Amino acid sequence: MSRNDDLPASLPGLIMTRARWEGCTNFIGGSWQRAASGQTLPMINPADGQVIDTISRSSSGEISRAIKAARSALDDGEWSRLHPVDRGRLLMRISEMIRAHTDRLAALEAGDTGKPLSQATHDITATARYFEFYGGGVDKLGGETIPYLNDHDVRTRREPHGVTGHIIPWNYPAQIYARTLAPALAMGNAVVLKPAEEACLVTLALTELAREAGLPPGSLNLVTGTGEDAGAALAAHPGLDFLSFTGSPTTGTRIQSAAARNHIDCTLELGGKSPQIVFADADLERAIPLILNGIIQNSGQTCSAGSRLLVQDEIAPEVLARLQHAFERCVAGPPDLDPDLGPLISARQCERVNGYLSACNDDHVVARGTIHPEASDAGFFVPPTLLSGLEPSDPLMQDEVFGPVLSCMRFADEADAVRLANGTDYGLVAGVWTCDGARQTRIANALECGQVFLNCFGAGGGVELPFGGVGKSGHGREKGLEALRQFSRLKTIVQWTG
């Protein structure tokens, strides 16, 4: 099944040369392969609804082969013999190659997901940064010595889990590929990764770059297919030692159940309903653009999107007036026009978001953006929408809509703000806007979430910043040095010296 002889020599031909590549999208044991069934899945351009590519529709057989290849890499392959410094150099090399192909990768990401080209370019820059960060951190996380009895020496060491399974979503395929893969490889794990079937072409290109960079066979394996087939087979496979999943809470429950049956740990990042809390003393000149960007970035299809706006009573009219003006100027369109936001990922997601909006009373609509006149009628476009006057229990205040929809609510004081902010099942991210330093500390400490941004939001991706949630947003931490701890296990060694 190896297809290496048929591969283009470098990235410019990768993916684009369909006659030599069609359906050959599984990377197992260092070679590109088709699914044994020969079945494929169409890749749809969300900007116009047209089929742009096909990927293998793989199942449990391909997953088992990938896990076997990963295990072999750990047991007796070149990967098992690499010194940590050499692993780091490999990751650095991958980072350099990504940067060298930024324009092509960004075009692939934009075409695959529909996001504006400038946003796609930012994603590729962040992708390179992940490999750079973990390449530099691979030899920085060690164990420690522990004071114990006089005739005993005690030390701890960090070891890889072994074979790690990674199931990533469609909203940021390049970034989340790097976010989960780079720390796992840095710690010496062998990886089996299943990208989302809706948008994964850029992950194939990144995997080919990793191969060209010299990543040993079996250290990275990628299997395409549906979540119901390939994803479920990966999550349930007894050959895994650890699972990483980013996606919906419903699927996250199934992933965690599968991991529990095999007695392995997992990291789950399951989204959020993140609040932006604006106090009366906030710097609105700074806050308004970042609040807007926090909901229209990637068309609101962002786990950490600031989708709930909580505004103190005395400034609510001014904030709504400013946001109304900002929303009405927003334009959704195809990626090559580099608009404010692109389409949603699929017809299904478009229908879901419009379903929430259709159930909303028109009296609650404060403002809507527009769709660019050159946008295709077959594209999955939803104009950004600002809502106000909803009850805390309303689905638009409680559910992760995953679209460019911002719901606004008023609050009276600090206690009221904290109550409303913590009033969902989610707890991923929050933004707090106030010039009162003591209040910043009080509110940040009181919020039940994994990240709090004070007078900022998102911080440009923040590869260095530990990221994860509480409650329905999942558990475990990604990014920063915490990710290296997540992708390793701690061993305690006690030595008698008497």
Protein backbone atom coordinates (compact mmCIF):
# COMPACT_ATOMS: atom_id res chain seq x y z
CA MET A 1 0.00 0.00 0.00
CA SER A 2 2.96 2.37 0.18
CA ARG A 3 2.58 5.39 -2.05
CA ASN A 4 5.85 7.17 -1.36
CA ASP A 5 7.12 6.58 -4.92
CA ASP A 6 4.09 8.39 -6.28
CA LEU A 7 4.30 11.40 -3.98
CA PRO A 8 5.28 14.81 -5.31
CA ALA A 9 8.83 15.67 -4.31
CA SER A 10 7.83 18.73 -2.31
CA LEU A 11 4.85 20.52 -0.85
CA PRO A 12 3.79 22.47 -3.97
CA GLY A 13 2.53 19.26 -5.54
CA LEU A 14 1.15 17.77 -2.35
CA ILE A 15 -2.64 17.57 -2.27
CA MET A 16 -2.96 19.50 -5.55
CA THR A 17 -1.91 16.61 -7.81
CA ARG A 18 -5.14 14.63 -7.50
CA ALA A 19 -4.43 11.92 -10.07
CA ARG A 20 -1.46 10.74 -8.00
CA TRP A 21 -2.91 11.39 -4.56
CA GLU A 22 -6.68 10.85 -4.51
CA GLY A 23 -7.80 9.02 -1.38
CA CYS A 24 -4.24 8.17 -0.35
CA THR A 25 -4.52 10.09 2.91
CA ASN A 26 -3.49 7.67 5.66
CA PHE A 27 0.08 8.04 6.89
CA ILE A 28 1.03 4.80 8.65
CA GLY A 29 4.50 3.59 9.54
CA GLY A 30 6.14 6.27 7.40
CA SER A 31 4.19 5.72 4.16
CA TRP A 32 1.04 7.14 2.59
CA GLN A 33 -1.76 4.63 2.08
CA ARG A 34 -5.37 4.32 1.00
CA ALA A 35 -8.08 2.73 3.13
CA ALA A 36 -8.36 -0.99 2.47
CA SER A 37 -12.05 -0.54 1.58
CA GLY A 38 -11.21 1.99 -1.11
CA GLN A 39 -14.01 4.22 0.17
CA THR A 40 -13.52 7.99 0.22
CA LEU A 41 -15.17 11.06 1.69
CA PRO A 42 -15.73 14.36 -0.16
CA MET A 43 -14.12 17.55 1.11
CA ILE A 44 -16.47 20.50 0.72
CA ASN A 45 -15.43 24.11 0.22
CA PRO A 46 -17.64 25.98 2.73
CA ALA A 47 -17.47 29.18 0.71
CA ASP A 48 -19.31 27.72 -2.28
CA GLY A 49 -20.46 24.22 -1.32
CA GLN A 50 -18.33 22.56 -4.02
CA VAL A 51 -16.30 19.35 -3.63
CA ILE A 52 -12.60 20.26 -3.64
CA ASP A 53 -11.00 16.95 -2.69
CA THR A 54 -11.45 13.46 -1.30
CA ILE A 55 -9.95 11.62 1.67
CA SER A 56 -9.88 7.97 2.67
CA ARG A 57 -12.84 6.75 4.69
CA SER A 58 -10.88 4.56 7.07
CA SER A 59 -12.08 2.24 9.79
CA SER A 60 -10.80 0.01 12.59
CA GLY A 61 -8.36 -1.85 10.34
CA GLU A 62 -6.37 1.28 9.51
CA ILE A 63 -6.49 2.38 13.17
CA SER A 64 -5.08 -0.98 14.31
CA ARG A 65 -2.26 -0.80 11.75
CA ALA A 66 -1.42 2.74 12.84
CA ILE A 67 -1.28 1.76 16.51
CA LYS A 68 0.88 -1.25 15.66
CA ALA A 69 3.27 1.03 13.74
CA ALA A 70 3.42 3.44 16.68
CA ARG A 71 4.13 0.62 19.12
CA SER A 72 6.89 -0.69 16.89
CA ALA A 73 8.47 2.77 16.76
CA LEU A 74 8.53 2.81 20.56
CA ASP A 75 9.77 -0.76 21.02
CA ASP A 76 12.56 -1.06 18.50
CA GLY A 77 12.40 1.79 15.98
CA GLU A 78 14.68 4.74 15.41
CA TRP A 79 12.26 6.91 17.37
CA SER A 80 12.93 4.96 20.59
CA ARG A 81 16.67 5.65 20.36
CA LEU A 82 16.54 9.42 19.80
CA HIS A 83 18.03 11.59 22.52
CA PRO A 84 15.62 14.33 23.77
CA VAL A 85 17.84 17.01 22.23
CA ASP A 86 17.54 15.29 18.84
CA ARG A 87 13.77 15.14 19.21
CA GLY A 88 13.83 18.86 19.87
CA ARG A 89 15.93 19.52 16.78
CA LEU A 90 13.46 17.56 14.68
CA LEU A 91 10.57 19.65 15.96
CA MET A 92 12.56 22.81 15.27
CA ARG A 93 13.18 21.60 11.72
CA ILE A 94 9.46 21.02 11.22
CA SER A 95 8.82 24.55 12.47
CA GLU A 96 11.28 25.99 9.98
CA MET A 97 9.72 24.06 7.10
CA ILE A 98 6.24 25.28 8.06
CA ARG A 99 7.48 28.87 8.01
CA ALA A 100 9.09 28.34 4.63
CA HIS A 101 5.71 27.23 3.22
CA THR A 102 3.46 29.66 5.14
CA ASP A 103 1.71 31.07 2.05
CA ARG A 104 0.84 27.68 0.56
CA LEU A 105 -0.29 26.25 3.89
CA ALA A 106 -2.40 29.32 4.63
CA ALA A 107 -4.10 29.05 1.24
CA LEU A 108 -4.83 25.39 1.96
CA GLU A 109 -6.20 26.20 5.43
CA ALA A 110 -8.38 29.01 4.07
CA GLY A 111 -9.79 26.88 1.25
CA ASP A 112 -10.42 23.97 3.62
CA THR A 113 -12.18 25.92 6.39
CA GLY A 114 -13.40 29.08 4.63
CA LYS A 115 -11.66 31.43 7.05
CA PRO A 116 -10.21 34.70 5.70
CA LEU A 117 -6.70 34.38 4.33
CA SER A 118 -5.19 36.71 6.93
CA GLN A 119 -6.63 34.57 9.74
CA ALA A 120 -5.38 31.42 8.06
CA THR A 121 -1.91 32.94 7.79
CA HIS A 122 -1.98 33.72 11.52
CA ASP A 123 -2.94 30.08 12.17
CA ILE A 124 0.04 28.78 10.22
CA THR A 125 2.38 31.16 12.05
CA ALA A 126 1.02 29.85 15.36
CA THR A 127 1.39 26.27 14.09
CA ALA A 128 5.09 26.83 13.46
CA ARG A 129 5.42 28.42 16.90
CA TYR A 130 4.05 25.29 18.60
CA PHE A 131 6.77 23.12 17.09
CA GLU A 132 9.36 25.76 17.91
CA PHE A 133 8.20 26.11 21.54
CA TYR A 134 8.13 22.39 22.25
CA GLY A 135 11.31 21.80 20.28
CA GLY A 136 12.99 24.19 22.69
CA GLY A 137 11.25 22.75 25.74
CA VAL A 138 11.90 19.08 25.13
CA ASP A 139 14.91 18.93 27.46
CA LYS A 140 13.69 21.48 30.01
CA LEU A 141 11.22 19.37 31.99
CA GLY A 142 12.83 16.85 34.32
CA GLY A 143 12.22 15.13 37.62
CA GLU A 144 13.31 16.11 41.11
CA THR A 145 14.93 14.69 44.23
CA ILE A 146 12.75 14.27 47.31
CA PRO A 147 14.09 14.47 50.89
CA TYR A 148 13.28 11.19 52.65
CA LEU A 149 14.95 8.83 55.11
CA ASN A 150 18.68 9.21 55.75
CA ASP A 151 19.53 5.89 54.14
CA HIS A 152 17.35 6.39 51.04
CA ASP A 153 17.70 8.48 47.89
CA VAL A 154 14.44 9.34 46.11
CA ARG A 155 14.08 10.85 42.67
CA THR A 156 11.34 11.22 40.09
CA ARG A 157 11.53 11.11 36.30
CA ARG A 158 9.22 11.99 33.45
CA GLU A 159 8.52 9.26 30.91
CA PRO A 160 6.30 9.13 27.81
CA HIS A 161 2.91 7.50 28.12
CA GLY A 162 3.64 5.36 25.06
CA VAL A 163 1.15 5.39 22.18
CA THR A 164 -1.08 8.45 22.35
CA GLY A 165 -4.31 8.92 20.41
CA HIS A 166 -5.34 12.38 19.19
CA ILE A 167 -8.75 13.33 17.81
CA ILE A 168 -8.83 16.93 16.61
CA PRO A 169 -11.65 19.19 15.32
CA TRP A 170 -12.27 21.11 12.12
CA ASN A 171 -12.26 24.72 13.34
CA TYR A 172 -8.48 25.16 13.69
CA PRO A 173 -7.04 22.07 11.98
CA ALA A 174 -3.47 23.39 11.65
CA GLN A 175 -3.19 24.96 15.09
CA ILE A 176 -4.77 22.13 17.05
CA TYR A 177 -2.77 19.55 15.09
CA ALA A 178 0.37 21.27 16.36
CA ARG A 179 -1.03 22.03 19.81
CA THR A 180 -1.61 18.36 20.58
CA LEU A 181 1.06 16.70 18.43
CA ALA A 182 4.16 18.76 19.25
CA PRO A 183 4.18 18.21 23.05
CA ALA A 184 3.36 14.53 22.63
CA LEU A 185 6.32 14.03 20.31
CA ALA A 186 8.53 16.23 22.49
CA MET A 187 8.01 13.85 25.40
CA GLY A 188 8.84 10.81 23.24
CA ASN A 189 5.37 9.40 22.64
CA ALA A 190 4.39 7.79 19.34
CA VAL A 191 1.23 9.34 17.94
CA VAL A 192 -1.89 8.18 16.10
CA LEU A 193 -3.89 11.23 15.02
CA LYS A 194 -7.36 11.34 13.54
CA PRO A 195 -8.25 14.75 12.00
CA ALA A 196 -11.79 15.96 11.44
CA GLU A 197 -13.38 14.76 8.22
CA GLU A 198 -14.82 18.23 7.49
CA ALA A 199 -11.43 19.99 7.24
CA CYS A 200 -8.14 18.12 7.29
CA LEU A 201 -6.21 18.83 4.08
CA VAL A 202 -3.73 21.08 5.85
CA THR A 203 -2.98 18.31 8.37
CA LEU A 204 -1.96 16.05 5.49
CA ALA A 205 0.41 18.71 4.19
CA LEU A 206 1.87 19.24 7.66
CA THR A 207 2.37 15.50 8.06
CA GLU A 208 4.20 15.34 4.76
CA LEU A 209 6.44 18.18 5.92
CA ALA A 210 7.16 16.23 9.11
CA ARG A 211 8.13 13.23 6.97
CA GLU A 212 10.43 15.40 4.86
CA ALA A 213 11.95 16.84 8.04
CA GLY A 214 13.07 13.34 9.01
CA LEU A 215 10.54 12.28 11.62
CA PRO A 216 11.19 8.51 12.03
CA PRO A 217 8.63 6.00 10.71
CA GLY A 218 5.86 5.17 13.15
CA SER A 219 6.44 8.16 15.43
CA LEU A 220 3.57 9.99 13.71
CA ASN A 221 0.63 8.22 12.13
CA LEU A 222 -2.44 9.89 10.66
CA VAL A 223 -5.72 8.18 9.75
CA THR A 224 -8.61 9.98 8.02
CA GLY A 225 -12.26 9.03 8.24
CA THR A 226 -15.46 9.79 10.10
CA GLY A 227 -15.75 10.20 13.82
CA GLU A 228 -18.24 7.35 13.97
CA ASP A 229 -15.80 4.93 12.30
CA ALA A 230 -12.15 5.90 12.62
CA GLY A 231 -12.60 8.20 15.63
CA ALA A 232 -14.58 5.69 17.66
CA ALA A 233 -12.15 2.89 16.76
CA LEU A 234 -9.20 4.99 17.92
CA ALA A 235 -10.81 6.02 21.21
CA ALA A 236 -11.76 2.44 22.07
CA HIS A 237 -8.55 0.72 21.01
CA PRO A 238 -6.84 -1.20 23.84
CA GLY A 239 -3.42 -0.45 22.35
CA LEU A 240 -3.53 3.21 23.40
CA ASP A 241 -1.85 4.58 26.52
CA PHE A 242 -3.36 8.09 26.51
CA LEU A 243 -6.09 10.04 24.67
CA SER A 244 -6.38 13.69 23.69
CA PHE A 245 -9.66 15.02 22.33
CA THR A 246 -10.98 18.43 21.33
CA GLY A 247 -14.64 18.65 20.37
CA SER A 248 -18.18 18.68 21.72
CA PRO A 249 -19.18 17.69 25.27
CA THR A 250 -21.43 14.93 23.92
CA THR A 251 -18.59 13.29 22.01
CA GLY A 252 -16.24 14.02 24.91
CA THR A 253 -18.41 11.89 27.19
CA ARG A 254 -18.07 8.96 24.79
CA ILE A 255 -14.32 9.52 24.51
CA GLN A 256 -13.88 9.55 28.28
CA SER A 257 -16.01 6.42 28.65
CA ALA A 258 -13.87 4.62 26.08
CA ALA A 259 -10.68 5.70 27.85
CA ALA A 260 -12.07 4.54 31.20
CA ARG A 261 -12.80 1.07 29.82
CA ASN A 262 -9.11 0.75 28.93
CA HIS A 263 -7.98 2.39 32.19
CA ILE A 264 -6.08 5.21 30.48
CA ASP A 265 -6.04 8.93 31.15
CA CYS A 266 -7.28 11.58 28.73
CA THR A 267 -7.27 15.32 28.12
CA LEU A 268 -10.60 16.79 27.02
CA GLU A 269 -11.15 20.30 25.65
CA LEU A 270 -14.88 20.55 25.09
CA GLY A 271 -15.71 24.16 24.33
CA GLY A 272 -17.27 26.96 26.32
CA LYS A 273 -19.81 29.73 26.73
CA SER A 274 -17.29 32.34 27.72
CA PRO A 275 -18.31 35.68 29.26
CA GLN A 276 -16.92 39.13 28.54
CA ILE A 277 -17.61 41.22 31.68
CA VAL A 278 -17.61 44.99 31.15
CA PHE A 279 -17.65 47.25 34.21
CA ALA A 280 -18.60 50.92 34.18
CA ASP A 281 -14.96 52.04 34.44
CA ALA A 282 -13.80 49.97 31.44
CA ASP A 283 -11.71 51.50 28.65
CA LEU A 284 -14.28 51.08 25.90
CA GLU A 285 -11.95 52.28 23.16
CA ARG A 286 -9.81 49.23 23.87
CA ALA A 287 -12.60 46.83 24.84
CA ILE A 288 -15.07 47.14 21.94
CA PRO A 289 -12.75 45.99 19.10
CA LEU A 290 -11.54 43.00 21.14
CA ILE A 291 -15.06 42.05 22.21
CA LEU A 292 -16.11 42.11 18.55
CA ASN A 293 -13.10 40.09 17.45
CA GLY A 294 -13.75 37.60 20.24
CA ILE A 295 -17.01 36.53 18.60
CA ILE A 296 -16.39 36.99 14.84
CA GLN A 297 -12.95 35.35 14.76
CA ASN A 298 -13.29 32.14 12.75
CA SER A 299 -16.99 33.02 12.39
CA GLY A 300 -17.53 32.31 16.08
CA GLN A 301 -16.42 28.70 15.60
CA THR A 302 -13.95 28.98 18.45
CA CYS A 303 -14.10 27.06 21.74
CA SER A 304 -12.95 30.14 23.64
CA ALA A 305 -15.18 32.61 21.79
CA GLY A 306 -16.50 35.41 24.00
CA SER A 307 -20.12 34.61 23.21
CA ARG A 308 -21.77 36.17 26.31
CA LEU A 309 -21.47 39.88 26.99
CA LEU A 310 -22.23 41.04 30.54
CA VAL A 311 -22.37 44.85 30.88
CA GLN A 312 -22.86 46.97 33.98
CA ASP A 313 -26.20 48.80 33.95
CA GLU A 314 -24.97 52.38 33.75
CA ILE A 315 -22.94 51.90 30.56
CA ALA A 316 -25.10 49.27 28.80
CA PRO A 317 -26.72 51.74 26.35
CA GLU A 318 -23.34 53.12 25.29
CA VAL A 319 -21.75 49.69 24.91
CA LEU A 320 -24.68 48.41 22.83
CA ALA A 321 -24.60 51.51 20.62
CA ARG A 322 -20.89 51.09 19.96
CA LEU A 323 -21.26 47.39 19.26
CA GLN A 324 -24.27 47.98 17.02
CA HIS A 325 -22.14 50.24 14.85
CA ALA A 326 -19.29 47.71 14.84
CA PHE A 327 -21.52 44.74 13.96
CA GLU A 328 -23.28 46.57 11.14
CA ARG A 329 -19.91 47.24 9.52
CA CYS A 330 -18.89 43.54 9.61
CA VAL A 331 -18.88 41.64 6.33
CA ALA A 332 -18.88 37.87 5.85
CA GLY A 333 -17.43 36.60 2.60
CA PRO A 334 -15.15 34.13 0.81
CA PRO A 335 -11.56 33.78 2.07
CA ASP A 336 -9.81 35.26 -0.97
CA LEU A 337 -11.50 38.63 -0.33
CA ASP A 338 -10.08 38.56 3.23
CA PRO A 339 -13.33 39.77 4.82
CA ASP A 340 -14.03 40.19 8.55
CA LEU A 341 -15.24 36.60 8.73
CA GLY A 342 -15.82 33.64 6.44
CA PRO A 343 -18.56 31.02 6.14
CA LEU A 344 -19.42 28.37 8.70
CA ILE A 345 -17.82 24.99 8.10
CA SER A 346 -20.82 23.09 6.71
CA ALA A 347 -24.47 23.21 5.76
CA ARG A 348 -25.21 21.32 8.98
CA GLN A 349 -23.46 23.94 11.13
CA CYS A 350 -25.16 26.74 9.20
CA GLU A 351 -28.54 25.17 9.83
CA ARG A 352 -27.73 24.77 13.53
CA VAL A 353 -26.77 28.41 14.04
CA ASN A 354 -29.74 29.69 12.01
CA GLY A 355 -31.97 27.45 14.12
CA TYR A 356 -30.92 29.28 17.27
CA LEU A 357 -31.47 32.64 15.60
CA SER A 358 -34.87 31.67 14.21
CA ALA A 359 -36.04 30.74 17.70
CA CYS A 360 -35.07 34.21 18.93
CA ASN A 361 -37.60 37.04 19.06
CA ASP A 362 -36.80 39.84 16.59
CA ASP A 363 -37.05 42.32 19.46
CA HIS A 364 -33.81 40.86 20.83
CA VAL A 365 -31.82 41.58 17.64
CA VAL A 366 -29.75 44.74 18.08
CA ALA A 367 -27.62 44.50 14.93
CA ARG A 368 -26.59 42.26 12.06
CA GLY A 369 -23.65 42.40 9.72
CA THR A 370 -23.85 41.74 5.99
CA ILE A 371 -22.79 39.09 3.49
CA HIS A 372 -20.48 40.25 0.70
CA PRO A 373 -22.27 40.58 -2.65
CA GLU A 374 -19.62 38.38 -4.30
CA ALA A 375 -20.25 35.53 -1.84
CA SER A 376 -21.74 32.41 -3.39
CA ASP A 377 -25.38 31.68 -2.55
CA ALA A 378 -24.27 28.07 -2.04
CA GLY A 379 -21.79 29.09 0.67
CA PHE A 380 -22.53 28.58 4.35
CA PHE A 381 -22.61 32.24 5.39
CA VAL A 382 -24.26 33.67 8.50
CA PRO A 383 -23.93 37.41 9.21
CA PRO A 384 -22.64 38.31 12.68
CA THR A 385 -25.55 39.03 15.02
CA LEU A 386 -25.78 41.03 18.26
CA LEU A 387 -28.61 40.14 20.68
CA SER A 388 -29.81 41.76 23.90
CA GLY A 389 -32.51 41.37 26.55
CA LEU A 390 -32.32 37.57 26.85
CA GLU A 391 -32.96 35.73 30.10
CA PRO A 392 -30.03 33.88 31.76
CA SER A 393 -31.76 30.57 31.08
CA ASP A 394 -32.25 31.22 27.37
CA PRO A 395 -30.45 28.67 25.14
CA LEU A 396 -28.56 31.52 23.48
CA MET A 397 -27.11 32.36 26.91
CA GLN A 398 -26.45 28.74 27.87
CA ASP A 399 -25.58 26.72 24.75
CA GLU A 400 -22.39 26.85 22.71
CA VAL A 401 -23.90 28.12 19.45
CA PHE A 402 -20.53 27.99 17.64
CA GLY A 403 -21.38 30.81 15.31
CA PRO A 404 -20.96 34.63 15.11
CA VAL A 405 -23.68 35.35 17.67
CA LEU A 406 -23.07 37.60 20.70
CA SER A 407 -25.74 37.66 23.44
CA CYS A 408 -25.72 40.65 25.80
CA MET A 409 -27.08 40.92 29.35
CA ARG A 410 -26.89 43.62 32.04
CA PHE A 411 -25.62 43.27 35.61
CA ALA A 412 -25.80 45.49 38.68
CA ASP A 413 -22.63 44.92 40.69
CA GLU A 414 -19.66 42.59 41.17
CA ALA A 415 -21.67 39.87 42.88
CA ASP A 416 -24.27 39.93 40.11
CA ALA A 417 -21.56 39.80 37.44
CA VAL A 418 -19.86 36.78 39.01
CA ARG A 419 -23.20 34.99 39.46
CA LEU A 420 -24.11 35.45 35.80
CA ALA A 421 -20.60 34.66 34.53
CA ASN A 422 -20.53 31.37 36.45
CA GLY A 423 -24.14 30.60 35.55
CA THR A 424 -23.52 28.00 32.82
CA ASP A 425 -22.26 24.42 32.76
CA TYR A 426 -19.11 25.58 30.94
CA GLY A 427 -15.91 27.08 32.31
CA LEU A 428 -13.21 27.66 29.70
CA VAL A 429 -12.30 31.37 29.34
CA ALA A 430 -13.49 34.76 30.60
CA GLY A 431 -12.67 38.37 29.81
CA VAL A 432 -12.85 41.13 32.44
CA TRP A 433 -12.82 44.82 31.54
CA THR A 434 -12.16 47.23 34.41
CA CYS A 435 -9.49 49.75 35.36
CA ASP A 436 -9.80 48.89 39.07
CA GLY A 437 -6.82 46.68 39.91
CA ALA A 438 -8.31 45.30 43.11
CA ARG A 439 -11.53 44.42 41.28
CA GLN A 440 -9.52 42.66 38.57
CA THR A 441 -8.04 40.38 41.22
CA ARG A 442 -11.35 39.75 42.99
CA ILE A 443 -13.23 38.87 39.83
CA ALA A 444 -10.43 36.76 38.37
CA ASN A 445 -10.26 34.71 41.57
CA ALA A 446 -14.04 34.26 41.69
CA LEU A 447 -14.56 33.08 38.11
CA GLU A 448 -14.90 29.34 37.57
CA CYS A 449 -12.88 28.80 34.41
CA GLY A 450 -9.44 27.82 33.15
CA GLN A 451 -8.27 31.19 31.77
CA VAL A 452 -9.09 34.79 32.68
CA PHE A 453 -8.05 37.75 30.53
CA LEU A 454 -7.94 41.17 32.20
CA ASN A 455 -8.39 44.10 29.79
CA CYS A 456 -7.49 41.82 26.90
CA PHE A 457 -8.93 38.69 25.29
CA GLY A 458 -7.27 35.77 23.56
CA ALA A 459 -3.72 37.16 23.73
CA GLY A 460 -2.93 36.20 20.14
CA GLY A 461 -3.06 32.44 20.61
CA GLY A 462 -0.67 32.26 23.54
CA VAL A 463 1.27 29.04 22.85
CA GLU A 464 2.99 29.56 26.20
CA LEU A 465 -0.26 29.86 28.21
CA PRO A 466 -1.77 26.73 29.85
CA PHE A 467 -5.24 26.21 28.39
CA GLY A 468 -8.19 24.09 29.47
CA GLY A 469 -11.47 24.20 31.29
CA VAL A 470 -13.62 23.07 34.16
CA GLY A 471 -17.09 21.56 34.22
CA LYS A 472 -18.59 20.92 30.80
CA SER A 473 -15.52 22.49 29.18
CA GLY A 474 -13.45 19.42 30.01
CA HIS A 475 -10.34 18.70 32.02
CA GLY A 476 -6.58 18.57 31.65
CA ARG A 477 -4.38 21.34 30.29
CA GLU A 478 -2.86 21.98 26.88
CA LYS A 479 -0.27 24.56 25.79
CA GLY A 480 2.67 25.84 27.79
CA LEU A 481 4.88 23.51 29.79
CA GLU A 482 1.75 21.97 31.32
CA ALA A 483 1.20 20.10 28.06
CA LEU A 484 4.54 18.33 28.51
CA ARG A 485 3.35 17.15 31.91
CA GLN A 486 0.06 15.97 30.41
CA PHE A 487 1.89 13.92 27.78
CA SER A 488 4.16 12.22 30.30
CA ARG A 489 3.82 10.09 33.39
CA LEU A 490 5.74 10.46 36.61
CA LYS A 491 7.81 7.61 38.01
CA THR A 492 9.20 7.64 41.57
CA ILE A 493 12.47 5.77 42.20
CA VAL A 494 13.45 4.96 45.78
CA GLN A 495 17.01 3.69 46.39
CA TRP A 496 18.31 2.27 49.66
CA THR A 497 21.85 3.52 50.29
CA GLY A 498 22.58 1.77 53.57
